[in-house]
Short mmCIF file of C-alpha atoms in Angstrom, two decimals:
data_model
loop_
_atom_site.label_atom_id
_atom_site.label_comp_id
_atom_site.label_asym_id
_atom_site.label_seq_id
_atom_site.Cartn_x
_atom_site.Cartn_y
_atom_site.Cartn_z
CA UNK C 1 -0.93 -7.85 -19.14
CA UNK C 2 1.39 -4.95 -18.28
CA UNK C 3 1.39 -3.77 -14.67
CA UNK C 4 1.02 -0.31 -13.23
CA UNK C 5 3.77 2.01 -14.40
CA UNK C 6 4.95 5.16 -12.71
CA UNK C 7 7.27 7.86 -13.99
CA UNK C 8 9.72 9.07 -13.07
CA UNK C 9 11.10 6.47 -10.67
CA UNK C 10 13.35 8.95 -8.87
CA UNK C 11 13.14 12.70 -8.48
CA UNK C 12 15.14 15.30 -6.57
CA UNK C 13 13.65 18.74 -5.99
CA UNK C 14 14.32 21.70 -3.73
CA UNK C 15 11.99 23.33 -1.25
CA UNK C 16 9.39 25.60 -2.82
CA UNK C 17 9.40 23.84 -6.18
CA UNK C 18 6.50 21.88 -7.55
CA UNK C 19 6.45 18.36 -8.96
CA UNK C 20 4.20 16.25 -11.17
CA UNK C 21 4.16 12.47 -10.99
CA UNK C 22 2.55 10.20 -13.56
CA UNK C 23 0.78 6.85 -13.30
CA UNK C 24 -0.50 4.53 -16.02
CA UNK C 25 -2.92 1.91 -14.66
CA UNK C 26 -3.37 -1.66 -15.81
CA UNK C 27 -5.32 -1.79 -19.04
CA UNK C 28 -9.03 -1.90 -18.27
CA UNK C 29 -8.66 -0.50 -14.76
CA UNK C 30 -10.58 2.71 -14.28
CA UNK C 31 -9.74 3.50 -10.68
CA UNK C 32 -6.41 5.03 -9.68
CA UNK C 33 -5.39 5.70 -6.08
CA UNK C 34 -2.33 7.51 -4.78
CA UNK C 35 -0.50 6.82 -1.53
CA UNK C 36 2.42 8.39 0.30
CA UNK C 37 4.84 6.07 2.09
CA UNK C 38 7.32 7.33 4.68
CA UNK C 39 9.28 5.51 7.40
CA UNK C 40 7.52 7.46 10.12
CA UNK C 41 3.93 7.48 8.93
CA UNK C 42 3.81 4.33 6.82
CA UNK C 43 1.43 4.12 3.89
CA UNK C 44 -1.15 6.88 3.80
CA UNK C 45 -3.99 7.35 1.34
CA UNK C 46 -3.89 10.55 -0.70
CA UNK C 47 -6.81 10.34 -3.14
CA UNK C 48 -8.67 8.14 -5.57
CA UNK C 49 -9.90 8.90 -9.06
CA UNK C 50 -12.49 7.06 -11.10
CA UNK C 51 -13.74 8.12 -14.53
CA UNK C 52 -11.84 11.41 -14.26
CA UNK C 53 -13.54 12.32 -10.96
CA UNK C 54 -11.98 12.40 -7.50
CA UNK C 55 -13.99 9.92 -5.44
CA UNK C 56 -12.11 9.88 -2.13
CA UNK C 57 -9.55 12.12 -0.49
CA UNK C 58 -7.23 11.51 2.42
CA UNK C 59 -6.12 13.97 5.07
CA UNK C 60 -3.47 15.91 3.15
CA UNK C 61 -3.11 19.66 2.55
CA UNK C 62 -4.35 21.31 -0.62
CA UNK C 63 -0.78 21.41 -1.97
CA UNK C 64 -1.42 17.83 -3.00
CA UNK C 65 -3.69 17.52 -6.01
CA UNK C 66 -4.35 15.13 -8.82
CA UNK C 67 -6.28 14.47 -11.94
CA UNK C 68 -7.27 11.61 -14.19
CA UNK C 69 -7.49 11.61 -17.93
CA UNK C 70 -10.01 9.93 -20.21
CA UNK C 71 -7.59 7.03 -20.80
CA UNK C 72 -7.46 6.48 -17.00
CA UNK C 73 -3.88 7.71 -16.72
CA UNK C 74 -3.42 9.87 -13.66
CA UNK C 75 -1.09 12.60 -12.52
CA UNK C 76 -0.36 13.84 -9.04
CA UNK C 77 0.96 17.32 -8.34
CA UNK C 78 2.62 18.68 -5.23
CA UNK C 79 3.17 22.43 -5.09
CA UNK C 80 5.46 24.44 -2.81
CA UNK C 81 7.44 21.38 -1.79
CA UNK C 82 8.49 20.97 1.84
CA UNK C 83 11.24 18.76 3.26
CA UNK C 84 8.58 16.54 4.81
CA UNK C 85 7.21 15.70 1.37
CA UNK C 86 10.19 13.43 0.78
CA UNK C 87 8.63 10.00 0.40
CA UNK C 88 7.82 7.11 -1.89
CA UNK C 89 4.66 7.95 -3.81
CA UNK C 90 2.73 4.89 -4.88
CA UNK C 91 -0.01 4.59 -7.42
CA UNK C 92 -2.48 1.70 -7.41
CA UNK C 93 -5.14 0.73 -9.88
CA UNK C 94 -8.27 -1.37 -9.66
CA UNK C 95 -11.19 -2.16 -11.89
CA UNK C 96 -13.80 -0.52 -9.71
CA UNK C 97 -14.01 2.05 -6.95
CA UNK C 98 -13.27 -0.42 -4.20
CA UNK C 99 -10.79 -0.55 -1.36
CA UNK C 100 -9.70 -4.13 -2.12
CA UNK C 101 -7.85 -5.79 -4.97
CA UNK C 102 -5.52 -2.90 -5.73
CA UNK C 103 -2.44 -3.37 -7.86
CA UNK C 104 0.48 -1.13 -7.01
CA UNK C 105 3.15 0.37 -9.22
CA UNK C 106 6.83 0.52 -8.20
CA UNK C 107 6.50 4.07 -6.92
CA UNK C 108 8.30 7.37 -7.43
CA UNK C 109 10.97 8.18 -4.86
CA UNK C 110 10.82 11.96 -4.26
CA UNK C 111 13.61 13.66 -2.35
CA UNK C 112 13.17 17.29 -1.36
CA UNK C 113 16.37 19.16 -0.46
CA UNK N 1 -10.80 6.19 13.09
CA UNK N 2 -10.12 2.59 12.17
CA UNK N 3 -6.49 1.83 12.93
CA UNK N 4 -4.49 -1.29 12.24
CA UNK N 5 -1.55 -2.13 14.46
CA UNK N 6 1.02 -4.65 13.36
CA UNK N 7 3.47 -6.55 15.53
CA UNK N 8 6.29 -7.07 15.71
CA UNK N 9 7.68 -4.09 13.81
CA UNK N 10 10.91 -5.90 13.02
CA UNK N 11 11.78 -9.58 12.88
CA UNK N 12 15.12 -11.15 12.02
CA UNK N 13 15.25 -14.93 11.88
CA UNK N 14 17.31 -17.75 10.42
CA UNK N 15 16.28 -19.70 7.36
CA UNK N 16 14.05 -22.63 8.30
CA UNK N 17 12.43 -21.01 11.33
CA UNK N 18 8.70 -20.43 11.69
CA UNK N 19 7.18 -17.04 12.48
CA UNK N 20 3.88 -15.30 13.02
CA UNK N 21 3.05 -11.64 12.51
CA UNK N 22 -0.09 -9.98 13.79
CA UNK N 23 -2.48 -7.30 12.63
CA UNK N 24 -4.88 -5.97 15.29
CA UNK N 25 -7.62 -3.40 15.50
CA UNK N 26 -10.31 -2.32 17.92
CA UNK N 27 -12.66 -1.93 14.95
CA UNK N 28 -14.42 -4.48 12.80
CA UNK N 29 -13.29 -4.72 9.20
CA UNK N 30 -15.36 -6.16 6.36
CA UNK N 31 -12.17 -7.64 4.95
CA UNK N 32 -8.44 -7.55 5.47
CA UNK N 33 -5.65 -7.88 2.99
CA UNK N 34 -2.01 -8.81 3.32
CA UNK N 35 0.66 -7.35 1.07
CA UNK N 36 4.40 -7.94 0.76
CA UNK N 37 6.65 -5.11 -0.35
CA UNK N 38 10.24 -5.63 -1.44
CA UNK N 39 12.82 -2.83 -1.57
CA UNK N 40 12.31 -0.52 -4.53
CA UNK N 41 8.93 -1.98 -5.38
CA UNK N 42 5.29 -1.37 -4.57
CA UNK N 43 3.26 -3.68 -2.32
CA UNK N 44 2.02 -6.91 -3.91
CA UNK N 45 -1.29 -8.38 -2.74
CA UNK N 46 -0.88 -11.80 -1.15
CA UNK N 47 -4.38 -12.56 0.05
CA UNK N 48 -7.76 -11.10 1.02
CA UNK N 49 -9.71 -12.58 3.93
CA UNK N 50 -13.39 -11.81 4.19
CA UNK N 51 -15.14 -14.22 6.55
CA UNK N 52 -14.54 -14.27 10.32
CA UNK N 53 -12.48 -17.33 11.23
CA UNK N 54 -11.35 -17.81 7.65
CA UNK N 55 -8.01 -19.50 7.03
CA UNK N 56 -6.22 -19.23 3.71
CA UNK N 57 -3.00 -20.92 2.69
CA UNK N 58 -0.53 -19.77 0.08
CA UNK N 59 2.27 -22.36 -0.07
CA UNK N 60 4.17 -21.87 3.22
CA UNK N 61 2.08 -18.85 4.25
CA UNK N 62 -1.08 -19.27 6.34
CA UNK N 63 -3.43 -16.34 6.85
CA UNK N 64 -6.18 -16.23 9.45
CA UNK N 65 -8.98 -13.71 9.98
CA UNK N 66 -10.21 -13.43 13.55
CA UNK N 67 -13.70 -14.61 14.41
CA UNK N 68 -14.74 -11.04 15.28
CA UNK N 69 -13.05 -9.65 12.14
CA UNK N 70 -10.90 -7.32 14.23
CA UNK N 71 -7.57 -9.06 13.77
CA UNK N 72 -5.56 -11.23 11.45
CA UNK N 73 -2.35 -13.21 11.51
CA UNK N 74 0.19 -14.40 9.00
CA UNK N 75 2.19 -17.52 9.78
CA UNK N 76 5.20 -18.51 7.70
CA UNK N 77 6.54 -22.04 7.94
CA UNK N 78 10.18 -22.78 7.26
CA UNK N 79 11.03 -19.22 6.25
CA UNK N 80 13.37 -18.69 3.32
CA UNK N 81 15.53 -15.67 2.37
CA UNK N 82 13.04 -14.97 -0.44
CA UNK N 83 10.41 -14.21 2.22
CA UNK N 84 12.37 -11.13 3.26
CA UNK N 85 10.36 -7.95 2.90
CA UNK N 86 7.83 -5.61 4.48
CA UNK N 87 4.52 -7.29 5.30
CA UNK N 88 1.54 -4.96 5.40
CA UNK N 89 -2.05 -5.57 6.42
CA UNK N 90 -4.78 -3.30 5.12
CA UNK N 91 -8.51 -2.92 5.34
CA UNK N 92 -11.25 -0.62 4.09
CA UNK N 93 -12.27 2.10 6.52
CA UNK N 94 -15.70 3.65 6.92
CA UNK N 95 -15.10 5.77 3.81
CA UNK N 96 -14.10 2.67 1.84
CA UNK N 97 -10.53 3.94 1.63
CA UNK N 98 -7.79 1.42 2.21
CA UNK N 99 -6.03 1.96 5.54
CA UNK N 100 -2.71 0.24 6.17
CA UNK N 101 -0.97 -1.03 9.26
CA UNK N 102 2.57 0.13 10.02
CA UNK N 103 4.04 -3.09 8.66
CA UNK N 104 6.37 -5.84 9.87
CA UNK N 105 9.84 -5.78 8.37
CA UNK N 106 11.06 -9.38 8.06
CA UNK N 107 14.61 -10.43 7.38
CA UNK N 108 15.39 -14.10 6.83
CA UNK N 109 19.09 -14.89 7.02
CA UNK N 110 20.55 -17.82 5.10
#
């Protein structure tokens, strides 16, 4: 069974731009969660989608948004990029809306210049 | 806020040595998970512990959940260079969102 895939793997943007990241979950998984990982803050939860609905949201500004499609694929958007948004963005999928048994993708490394 | 604190933050040891890393909280967790993350990859789930006092073994790795379900430990016997990576503990918070500890970065030198 194919794992979680994320595209692109690497991205370089400048301040003020916006970016869209994509995540394809494991086949049959309906829940997709997004996390931000930085050296200073570690892994922080952004949001979770299940059946095209946002079920949980972490403590991030409204510049961070997401959506899920009917095939469970998910996209995350960050508008008006700031230098501090540079991070590894990880997507994880699971069968149900649960906090355990999550399978992570390799991440998208975003660098904001 | 349910926080998880991991110690030590960094650990550099020689191949063959034993080590223990800790994950502590002042809050009770219904379960705790351990992940390993290698450079350029996402975290990979190693184990989930659910019952207080539970001990799980995965080859040379031994995981223990504290009796009060507030802490957990990971013990590695005879560490190998392939064990190098970032070890993360995580648990569901009150909102059922997964909260992660800061991680222990382990380097095993040949």
